[in-house]
Short mmCIF file of N, CA and C and ligand atoms in Angstrom, two decimals:
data_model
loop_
_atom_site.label_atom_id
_atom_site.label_comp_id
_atom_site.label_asym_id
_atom_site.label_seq_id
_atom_site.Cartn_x
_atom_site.Cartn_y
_atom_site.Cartn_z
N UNK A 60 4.11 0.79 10.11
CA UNK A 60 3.97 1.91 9.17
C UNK A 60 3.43 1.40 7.83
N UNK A 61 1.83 1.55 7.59
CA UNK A 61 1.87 1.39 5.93
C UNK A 61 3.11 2.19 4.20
N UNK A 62 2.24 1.72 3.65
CA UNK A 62 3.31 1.56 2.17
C UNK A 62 3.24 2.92 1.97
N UNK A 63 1.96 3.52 2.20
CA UNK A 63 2.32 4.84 1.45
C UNK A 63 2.78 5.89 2.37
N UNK A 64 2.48 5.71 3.58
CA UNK A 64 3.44 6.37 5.07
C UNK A 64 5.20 6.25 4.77
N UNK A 65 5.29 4.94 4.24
CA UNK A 65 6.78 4.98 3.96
C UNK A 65 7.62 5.47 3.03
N UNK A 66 6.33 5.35 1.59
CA UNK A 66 6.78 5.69 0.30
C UNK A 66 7.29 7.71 0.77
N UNK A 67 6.12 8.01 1.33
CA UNK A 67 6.37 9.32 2.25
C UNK A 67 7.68 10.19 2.90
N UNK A 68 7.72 8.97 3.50
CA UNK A 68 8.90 9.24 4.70
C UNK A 68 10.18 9.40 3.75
N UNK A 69 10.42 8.08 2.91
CA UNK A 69 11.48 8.12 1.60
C UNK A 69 11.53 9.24 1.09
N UNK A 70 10.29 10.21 0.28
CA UNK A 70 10.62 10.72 -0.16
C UNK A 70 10.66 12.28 0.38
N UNK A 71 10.84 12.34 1.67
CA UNK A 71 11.18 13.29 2.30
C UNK A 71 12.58 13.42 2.77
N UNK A 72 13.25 12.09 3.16
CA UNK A 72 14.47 11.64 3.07
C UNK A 72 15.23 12.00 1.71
N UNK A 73 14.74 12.09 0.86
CA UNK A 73 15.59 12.59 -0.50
C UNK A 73 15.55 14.16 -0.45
N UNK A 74 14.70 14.43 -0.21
CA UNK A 74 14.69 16.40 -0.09
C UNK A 74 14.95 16.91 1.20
N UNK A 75 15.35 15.89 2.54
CA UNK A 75 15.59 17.03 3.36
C UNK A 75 16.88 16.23 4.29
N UNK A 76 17.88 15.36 3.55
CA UNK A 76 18.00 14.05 4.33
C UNK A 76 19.04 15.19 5.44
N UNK A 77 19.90 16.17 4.12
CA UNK A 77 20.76 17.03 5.50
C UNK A 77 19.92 17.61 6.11
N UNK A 78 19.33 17.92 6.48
CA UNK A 78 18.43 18.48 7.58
C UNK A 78 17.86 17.65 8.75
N UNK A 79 17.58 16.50 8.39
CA UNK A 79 17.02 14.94 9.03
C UNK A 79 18.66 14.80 10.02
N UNK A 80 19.17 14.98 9.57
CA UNK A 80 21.10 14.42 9.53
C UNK A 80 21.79 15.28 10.84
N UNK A 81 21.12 16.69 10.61
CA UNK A 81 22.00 17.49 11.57
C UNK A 81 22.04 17.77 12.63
N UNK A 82 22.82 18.19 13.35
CA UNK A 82 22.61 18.57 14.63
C UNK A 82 21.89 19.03 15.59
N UNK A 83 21.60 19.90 14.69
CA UNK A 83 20.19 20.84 15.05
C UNK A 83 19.04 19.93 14.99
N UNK A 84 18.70 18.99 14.47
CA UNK A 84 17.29 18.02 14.60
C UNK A 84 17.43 17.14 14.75
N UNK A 85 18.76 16.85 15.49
CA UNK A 85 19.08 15.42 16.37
C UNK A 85 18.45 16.13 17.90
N UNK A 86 18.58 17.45 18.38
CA UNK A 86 18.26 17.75 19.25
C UNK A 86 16.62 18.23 19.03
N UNK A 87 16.28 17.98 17.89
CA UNK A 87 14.55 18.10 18.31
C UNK A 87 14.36 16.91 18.64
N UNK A 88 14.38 16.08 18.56
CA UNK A 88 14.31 14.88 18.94
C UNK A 88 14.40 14.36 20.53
N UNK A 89 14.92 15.53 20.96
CA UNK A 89 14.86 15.63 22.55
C UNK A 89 14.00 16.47 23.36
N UNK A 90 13.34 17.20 22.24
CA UNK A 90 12.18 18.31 23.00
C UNK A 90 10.63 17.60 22.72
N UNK A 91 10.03 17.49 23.76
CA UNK A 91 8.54 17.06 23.72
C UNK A 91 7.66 18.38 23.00
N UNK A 92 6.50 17.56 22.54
CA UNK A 92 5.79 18.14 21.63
C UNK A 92 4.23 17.53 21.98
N UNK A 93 3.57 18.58 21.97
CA UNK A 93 1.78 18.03 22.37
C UNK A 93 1.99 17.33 24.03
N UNK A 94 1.97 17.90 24.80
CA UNK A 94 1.82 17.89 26.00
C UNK A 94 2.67 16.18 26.35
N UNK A 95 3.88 16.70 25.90
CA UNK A 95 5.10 15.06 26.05
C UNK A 95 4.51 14.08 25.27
N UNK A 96 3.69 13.85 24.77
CA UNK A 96 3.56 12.63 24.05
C UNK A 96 4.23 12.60 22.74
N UNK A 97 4.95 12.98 21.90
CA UNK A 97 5.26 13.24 20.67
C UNK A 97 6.50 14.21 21.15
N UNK A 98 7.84 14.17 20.02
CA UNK A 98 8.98 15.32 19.92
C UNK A 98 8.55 16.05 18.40
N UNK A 99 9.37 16.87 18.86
CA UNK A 99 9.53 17.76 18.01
C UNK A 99 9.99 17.48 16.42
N UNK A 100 10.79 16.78 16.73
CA UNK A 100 11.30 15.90 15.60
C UNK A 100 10.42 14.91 14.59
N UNK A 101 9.73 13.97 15.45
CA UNK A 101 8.50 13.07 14.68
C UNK A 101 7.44 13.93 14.64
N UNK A 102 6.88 14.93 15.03
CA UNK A 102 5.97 16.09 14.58
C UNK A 102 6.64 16.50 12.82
N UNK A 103 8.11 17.31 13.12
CA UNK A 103 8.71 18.11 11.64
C UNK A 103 8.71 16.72 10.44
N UNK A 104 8.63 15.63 10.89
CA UNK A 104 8.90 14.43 9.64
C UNK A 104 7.34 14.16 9.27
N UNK A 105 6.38 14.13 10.42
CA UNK A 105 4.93 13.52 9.88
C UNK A 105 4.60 14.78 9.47
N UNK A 106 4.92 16.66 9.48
CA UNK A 106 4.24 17.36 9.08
C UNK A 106 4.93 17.57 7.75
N UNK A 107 5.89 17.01 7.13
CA UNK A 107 6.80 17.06 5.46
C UNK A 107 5.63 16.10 4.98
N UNK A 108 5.63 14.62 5.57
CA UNK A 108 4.68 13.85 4.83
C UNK A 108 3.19 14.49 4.55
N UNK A 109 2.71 14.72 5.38
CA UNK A 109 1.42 15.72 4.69
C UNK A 109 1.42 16.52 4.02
N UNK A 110 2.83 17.36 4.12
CA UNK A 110 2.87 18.65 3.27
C UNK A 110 3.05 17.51 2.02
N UNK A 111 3.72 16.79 1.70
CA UNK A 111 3.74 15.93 0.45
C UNK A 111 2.90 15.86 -0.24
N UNK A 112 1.70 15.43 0.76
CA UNK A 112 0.76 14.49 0.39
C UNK A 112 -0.23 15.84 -0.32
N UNK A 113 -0.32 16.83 0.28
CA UNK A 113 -1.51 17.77 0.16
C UNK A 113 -0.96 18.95 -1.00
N UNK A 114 0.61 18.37 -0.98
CA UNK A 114 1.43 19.38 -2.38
C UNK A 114 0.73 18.66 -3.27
N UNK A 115 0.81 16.82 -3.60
CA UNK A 115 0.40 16.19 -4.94
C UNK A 115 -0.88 16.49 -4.89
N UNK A 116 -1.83 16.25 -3.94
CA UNK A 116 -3.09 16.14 -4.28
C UNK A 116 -3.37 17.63 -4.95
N UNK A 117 -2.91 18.93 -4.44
CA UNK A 117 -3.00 20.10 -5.17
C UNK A 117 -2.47 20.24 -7.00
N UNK A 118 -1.85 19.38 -7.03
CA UNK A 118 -1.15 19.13 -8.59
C UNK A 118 -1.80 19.05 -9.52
N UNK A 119 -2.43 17.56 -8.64
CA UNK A 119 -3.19 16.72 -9.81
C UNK A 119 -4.45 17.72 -9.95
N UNK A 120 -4.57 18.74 -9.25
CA UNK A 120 -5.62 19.37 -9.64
C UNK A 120 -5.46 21.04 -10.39
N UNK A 121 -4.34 20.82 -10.82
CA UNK A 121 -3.89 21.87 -11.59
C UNK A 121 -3.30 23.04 -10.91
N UNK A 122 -3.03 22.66 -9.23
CA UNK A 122 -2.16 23.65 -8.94
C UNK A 122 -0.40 23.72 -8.64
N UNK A 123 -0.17 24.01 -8.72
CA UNK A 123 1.80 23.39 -9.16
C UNK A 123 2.12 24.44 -7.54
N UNK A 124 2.86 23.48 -6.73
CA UNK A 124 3.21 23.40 -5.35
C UNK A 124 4.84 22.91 -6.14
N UNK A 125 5.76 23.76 -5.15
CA UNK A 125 7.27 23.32 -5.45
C UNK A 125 7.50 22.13 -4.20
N UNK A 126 7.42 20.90 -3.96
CA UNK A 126 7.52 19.92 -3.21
C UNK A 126 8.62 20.22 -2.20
N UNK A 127 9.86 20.64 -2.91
CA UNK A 127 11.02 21.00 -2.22
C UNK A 127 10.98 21.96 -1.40
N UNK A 128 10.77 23.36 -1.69
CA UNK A 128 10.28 24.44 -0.79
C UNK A 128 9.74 23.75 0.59
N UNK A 129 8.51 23.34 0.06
CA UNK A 129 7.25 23.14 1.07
C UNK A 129 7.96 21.71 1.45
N UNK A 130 8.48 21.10 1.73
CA UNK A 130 9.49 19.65 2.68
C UNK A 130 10.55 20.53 3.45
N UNK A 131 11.21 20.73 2.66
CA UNK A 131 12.40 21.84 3.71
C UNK A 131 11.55 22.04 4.83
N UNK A 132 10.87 23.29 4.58
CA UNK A 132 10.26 24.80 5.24
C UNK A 132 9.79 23.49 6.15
N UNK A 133 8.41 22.60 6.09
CA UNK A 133 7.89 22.00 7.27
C UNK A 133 8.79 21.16 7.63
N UNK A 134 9.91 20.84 6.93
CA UNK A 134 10.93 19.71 8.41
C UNK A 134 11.61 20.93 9.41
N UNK A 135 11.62 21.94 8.94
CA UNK A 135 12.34 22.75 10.07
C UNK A 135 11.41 24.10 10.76
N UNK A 136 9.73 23.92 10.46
CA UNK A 136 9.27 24.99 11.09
C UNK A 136 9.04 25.23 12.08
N UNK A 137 8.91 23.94 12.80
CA UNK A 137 9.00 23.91 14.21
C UNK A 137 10.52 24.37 15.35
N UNK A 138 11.54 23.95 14.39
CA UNK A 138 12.93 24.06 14.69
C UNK A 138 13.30 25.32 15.69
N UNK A 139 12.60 26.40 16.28
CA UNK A 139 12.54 27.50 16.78
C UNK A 139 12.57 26.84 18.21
N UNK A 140 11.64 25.56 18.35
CA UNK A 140 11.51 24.78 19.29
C UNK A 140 12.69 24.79 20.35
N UNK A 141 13.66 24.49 19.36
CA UNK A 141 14.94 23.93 20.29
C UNK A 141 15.77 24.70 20.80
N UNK A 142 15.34 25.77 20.97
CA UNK A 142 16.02 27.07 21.61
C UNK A 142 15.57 26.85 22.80
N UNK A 143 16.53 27.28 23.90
CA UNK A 143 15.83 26.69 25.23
C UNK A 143 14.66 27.84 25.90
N UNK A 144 15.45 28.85 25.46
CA UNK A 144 14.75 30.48 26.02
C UNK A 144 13.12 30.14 25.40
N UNK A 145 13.24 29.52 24.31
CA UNK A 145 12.03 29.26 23.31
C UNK A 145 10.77 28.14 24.02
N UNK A 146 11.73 27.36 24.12
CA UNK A 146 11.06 25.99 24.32
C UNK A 146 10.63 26.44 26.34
N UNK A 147 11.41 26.93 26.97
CA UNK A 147 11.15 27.26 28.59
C UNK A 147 9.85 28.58 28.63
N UNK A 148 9.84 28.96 27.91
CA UNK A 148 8.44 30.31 27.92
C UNK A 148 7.40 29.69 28.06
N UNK A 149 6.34 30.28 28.20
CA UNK A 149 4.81 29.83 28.90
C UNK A 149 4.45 29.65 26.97
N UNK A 150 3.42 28.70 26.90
CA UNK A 150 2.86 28.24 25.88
C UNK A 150 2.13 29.46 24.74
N UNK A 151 1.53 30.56 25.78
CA UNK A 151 1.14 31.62 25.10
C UNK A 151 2.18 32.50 24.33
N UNK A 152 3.46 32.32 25.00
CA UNK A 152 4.51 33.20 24.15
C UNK A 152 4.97 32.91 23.53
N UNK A 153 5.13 31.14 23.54
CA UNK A 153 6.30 30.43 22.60
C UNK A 153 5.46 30.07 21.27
N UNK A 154 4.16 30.30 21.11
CA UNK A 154 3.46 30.23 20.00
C UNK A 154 3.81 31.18 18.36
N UNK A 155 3.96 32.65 19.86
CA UNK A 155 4.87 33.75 18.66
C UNK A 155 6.38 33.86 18.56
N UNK A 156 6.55 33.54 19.42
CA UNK A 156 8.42 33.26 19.22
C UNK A 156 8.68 32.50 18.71
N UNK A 157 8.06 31.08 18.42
CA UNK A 157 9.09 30.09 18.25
C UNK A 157 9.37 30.29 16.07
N UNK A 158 8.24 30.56 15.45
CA UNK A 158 8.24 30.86 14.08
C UNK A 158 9.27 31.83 13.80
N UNK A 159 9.13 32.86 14.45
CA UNK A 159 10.68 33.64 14.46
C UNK A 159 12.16 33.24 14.36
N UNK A 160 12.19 32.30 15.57
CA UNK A 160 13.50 32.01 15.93
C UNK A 160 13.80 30.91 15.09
N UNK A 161 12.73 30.03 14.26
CA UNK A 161 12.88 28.86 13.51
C UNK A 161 13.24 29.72 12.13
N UNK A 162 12.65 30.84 11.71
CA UNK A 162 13.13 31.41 10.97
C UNK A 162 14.28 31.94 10.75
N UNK A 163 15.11 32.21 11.66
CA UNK A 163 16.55 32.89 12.28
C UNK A 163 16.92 31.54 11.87
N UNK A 164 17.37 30.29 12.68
CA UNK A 164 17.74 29.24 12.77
C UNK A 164 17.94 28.70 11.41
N UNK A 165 16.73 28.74 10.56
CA UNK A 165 16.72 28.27 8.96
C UNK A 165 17.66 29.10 8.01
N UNK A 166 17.33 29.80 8.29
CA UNK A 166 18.76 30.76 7.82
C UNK A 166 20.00 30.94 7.63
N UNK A 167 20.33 31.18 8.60
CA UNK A 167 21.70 30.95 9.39
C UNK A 167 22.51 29.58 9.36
N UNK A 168 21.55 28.62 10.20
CA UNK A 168 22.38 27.17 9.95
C UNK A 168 22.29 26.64 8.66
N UNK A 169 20.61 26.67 7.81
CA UNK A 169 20.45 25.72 7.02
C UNK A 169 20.43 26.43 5.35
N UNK A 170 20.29 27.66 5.31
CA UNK A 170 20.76 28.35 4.16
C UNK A 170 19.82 28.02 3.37
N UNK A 171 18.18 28.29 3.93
CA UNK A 171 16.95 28.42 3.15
C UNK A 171 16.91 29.16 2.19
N UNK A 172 15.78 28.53 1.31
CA UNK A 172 15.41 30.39 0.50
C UNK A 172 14.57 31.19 1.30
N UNK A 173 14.62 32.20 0.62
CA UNK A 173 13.34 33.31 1.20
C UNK A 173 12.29 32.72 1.49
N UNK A 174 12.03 32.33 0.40
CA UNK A 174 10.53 31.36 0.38
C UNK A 174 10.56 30.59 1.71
N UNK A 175 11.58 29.63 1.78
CA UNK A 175 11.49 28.77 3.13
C UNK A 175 11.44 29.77 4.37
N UNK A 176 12.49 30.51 4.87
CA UNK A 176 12.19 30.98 5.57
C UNK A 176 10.73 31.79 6.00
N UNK A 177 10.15 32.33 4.96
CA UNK A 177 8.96 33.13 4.82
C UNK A 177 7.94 32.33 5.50
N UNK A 178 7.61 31.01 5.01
CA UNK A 178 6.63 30.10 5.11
C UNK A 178 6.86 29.70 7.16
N UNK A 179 8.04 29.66 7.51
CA UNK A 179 8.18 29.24 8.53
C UNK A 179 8.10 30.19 9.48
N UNK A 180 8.09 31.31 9.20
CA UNK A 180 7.75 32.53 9.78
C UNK A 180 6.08 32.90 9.91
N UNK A 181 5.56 32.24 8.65
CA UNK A 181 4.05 32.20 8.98
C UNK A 181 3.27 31.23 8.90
N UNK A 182 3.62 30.61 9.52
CA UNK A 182 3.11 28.93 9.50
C UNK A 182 2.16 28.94 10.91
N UNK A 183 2.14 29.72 11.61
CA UNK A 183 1.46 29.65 13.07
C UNK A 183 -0.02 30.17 12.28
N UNK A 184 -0.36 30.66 11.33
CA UNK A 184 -1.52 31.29 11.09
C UNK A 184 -2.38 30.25 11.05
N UNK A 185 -3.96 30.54 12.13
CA UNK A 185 -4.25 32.16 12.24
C UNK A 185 -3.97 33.02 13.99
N UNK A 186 -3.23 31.90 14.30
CA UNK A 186 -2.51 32.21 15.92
C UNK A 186 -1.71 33.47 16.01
N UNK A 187 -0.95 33.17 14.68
CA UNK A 187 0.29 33.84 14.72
C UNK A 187 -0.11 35.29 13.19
N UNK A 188 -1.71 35.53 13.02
CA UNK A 188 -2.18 36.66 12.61
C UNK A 188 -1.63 36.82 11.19
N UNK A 189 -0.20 36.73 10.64
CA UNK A 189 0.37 37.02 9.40
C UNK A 189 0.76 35.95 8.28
N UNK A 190 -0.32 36.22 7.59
CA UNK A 190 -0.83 34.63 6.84
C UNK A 190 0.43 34.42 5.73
N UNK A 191 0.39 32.97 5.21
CA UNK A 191 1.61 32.79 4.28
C UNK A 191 1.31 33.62 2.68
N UNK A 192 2.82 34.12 2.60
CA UNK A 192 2.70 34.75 1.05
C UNK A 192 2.52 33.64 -0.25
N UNK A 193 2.57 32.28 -0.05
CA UNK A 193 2.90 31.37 -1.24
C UNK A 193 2.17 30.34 -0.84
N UNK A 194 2.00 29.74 -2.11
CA UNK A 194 1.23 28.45 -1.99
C UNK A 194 1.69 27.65 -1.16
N UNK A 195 3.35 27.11 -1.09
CA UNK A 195 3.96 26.20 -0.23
C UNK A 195 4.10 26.87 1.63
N UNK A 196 4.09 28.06 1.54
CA UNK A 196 3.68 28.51 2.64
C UNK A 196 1.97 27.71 3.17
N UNK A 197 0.88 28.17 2.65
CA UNK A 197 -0.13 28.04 2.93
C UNK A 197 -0.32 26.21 2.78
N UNK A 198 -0.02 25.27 2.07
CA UNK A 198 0.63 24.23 2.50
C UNK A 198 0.81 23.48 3.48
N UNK A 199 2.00 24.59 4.03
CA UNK A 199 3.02 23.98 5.11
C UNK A 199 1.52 24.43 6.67
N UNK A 200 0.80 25.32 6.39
CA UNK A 200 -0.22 25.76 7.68
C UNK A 200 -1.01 24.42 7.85
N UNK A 201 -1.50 24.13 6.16
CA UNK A 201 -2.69 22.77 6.38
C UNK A 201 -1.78 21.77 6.56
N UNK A 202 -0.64 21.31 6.41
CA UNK A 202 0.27 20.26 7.26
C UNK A 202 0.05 20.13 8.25
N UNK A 203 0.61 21.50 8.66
CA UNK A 203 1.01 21.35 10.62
C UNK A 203 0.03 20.78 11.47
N UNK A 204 -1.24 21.60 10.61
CA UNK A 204 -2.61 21.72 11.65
C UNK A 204 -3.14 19.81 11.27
N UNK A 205 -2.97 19.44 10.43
CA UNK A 205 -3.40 18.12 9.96
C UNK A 205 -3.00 17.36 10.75
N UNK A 206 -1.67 17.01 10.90
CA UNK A 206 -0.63 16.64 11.79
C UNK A 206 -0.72 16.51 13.62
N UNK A 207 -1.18 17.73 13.86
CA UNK A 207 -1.26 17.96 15.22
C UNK A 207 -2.65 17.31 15.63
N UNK A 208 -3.71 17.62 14.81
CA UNK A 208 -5.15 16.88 15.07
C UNK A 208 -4.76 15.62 15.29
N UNK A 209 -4.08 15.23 14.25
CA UNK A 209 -3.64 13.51 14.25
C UNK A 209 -2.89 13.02 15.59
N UNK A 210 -2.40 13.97 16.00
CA UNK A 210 -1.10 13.74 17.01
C UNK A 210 -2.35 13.64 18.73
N UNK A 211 -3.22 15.04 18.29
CA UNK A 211 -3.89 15.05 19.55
C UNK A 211 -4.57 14.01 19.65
N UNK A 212 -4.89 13.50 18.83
CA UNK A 212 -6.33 12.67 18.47
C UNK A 212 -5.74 11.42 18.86
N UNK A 213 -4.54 11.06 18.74
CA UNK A 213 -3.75 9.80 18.91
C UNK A 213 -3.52 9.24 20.51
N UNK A 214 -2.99 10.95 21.12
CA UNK A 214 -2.73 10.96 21.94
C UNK A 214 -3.63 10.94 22.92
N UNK A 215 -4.59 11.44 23.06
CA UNK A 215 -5.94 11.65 24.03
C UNK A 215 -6.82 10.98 23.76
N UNK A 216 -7.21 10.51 23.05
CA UNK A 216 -8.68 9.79 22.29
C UNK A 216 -8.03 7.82 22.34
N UNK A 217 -8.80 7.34 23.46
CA UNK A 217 -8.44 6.07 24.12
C UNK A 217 -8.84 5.12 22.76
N UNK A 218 -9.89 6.14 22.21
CA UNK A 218 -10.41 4.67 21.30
C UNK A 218 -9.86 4.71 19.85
N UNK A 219 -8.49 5.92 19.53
CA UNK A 219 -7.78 6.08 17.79
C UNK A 219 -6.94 5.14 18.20
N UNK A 220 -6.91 4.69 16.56
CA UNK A 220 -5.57 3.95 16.29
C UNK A 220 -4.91 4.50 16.91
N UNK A 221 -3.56 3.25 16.85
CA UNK A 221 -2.50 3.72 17.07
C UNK A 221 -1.26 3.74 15.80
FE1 FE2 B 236 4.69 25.74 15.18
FE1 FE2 B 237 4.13 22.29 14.08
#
């Protein structure tokens, strides 16, 4: 892992460590992600580090991203995942369910704000049609999608790093 992958990871560990910690994402950690190569879990941690990365780079350019919001919301947007009813549906359904139920889930267990929940509810866009209301919402979309390229690209493509 390079320095600034780690400096990353640290400081996602400071804003989401109960969430990293709990129960609920000890068991993402058991659900495959991108056709088994990747969980659910190392997906929600590499998509906080981008959201990080793409909150500062928005800063320094005069747009003010709440870091915290947007780390929460992407360590747990996937979290809908770990529902089994969720995670057992055909790929076409669990695309629109799972933002829902991660939204329910954020709630309930982890005592989001609005904001968080909101963002994780529309984080599938433009799959999932109902685009984010907030900057850290819209954010948390160019994370995921950043993330997953990286993940596919890792995974299928004989000649990417590793
Ligand atoms: Fe998702
Ligand atoms: Fe995702």
């Amino acid at each position: 892992m390079n320095a600034t992958r780690q400096q990353l990871q640290k400081d996602v560990m400071s804003i989401g460590e109960d969430i990293v910690l709990s129960e609920r994402f000890e068991k993402a950690w058991r659900v495959p992600h991108h056709h088994k190569k990747g969980t659910i879990a190392q997906h929600s941690l590499d998509t906080a580090g981008y959201a990080l990365r793409i909150s500062r780079w928005l800063s320094r350019r005069g747009v003010s991203v709440n870091e915290r919001e947007t780390v929460r919301a992407s360590l747990l947007h996937d979290i809908g995942m770990t529902e089994d009813e969720v995670f057992l549906s055909p790929s076409r359904i669990k695309a629109y369910t799972h933002p829902q139920e991660g939204s329910r889930i954020a709630r309930e267990e982890f005592g989001v704000s609005e904001l968080q929940a909101d963002a994780i509810l529309r984080h599938m866009w433009p799959i999932g049609h109902i685009p984010p209301h907030s900057i850290e919402g819209w954010v948390l979309v160019a994370a995921d999608k950043c993330c997953s390229i990286h993940e596919i690209h890792r995974a299928f493509a004989p000649w990417a790093r590793r």
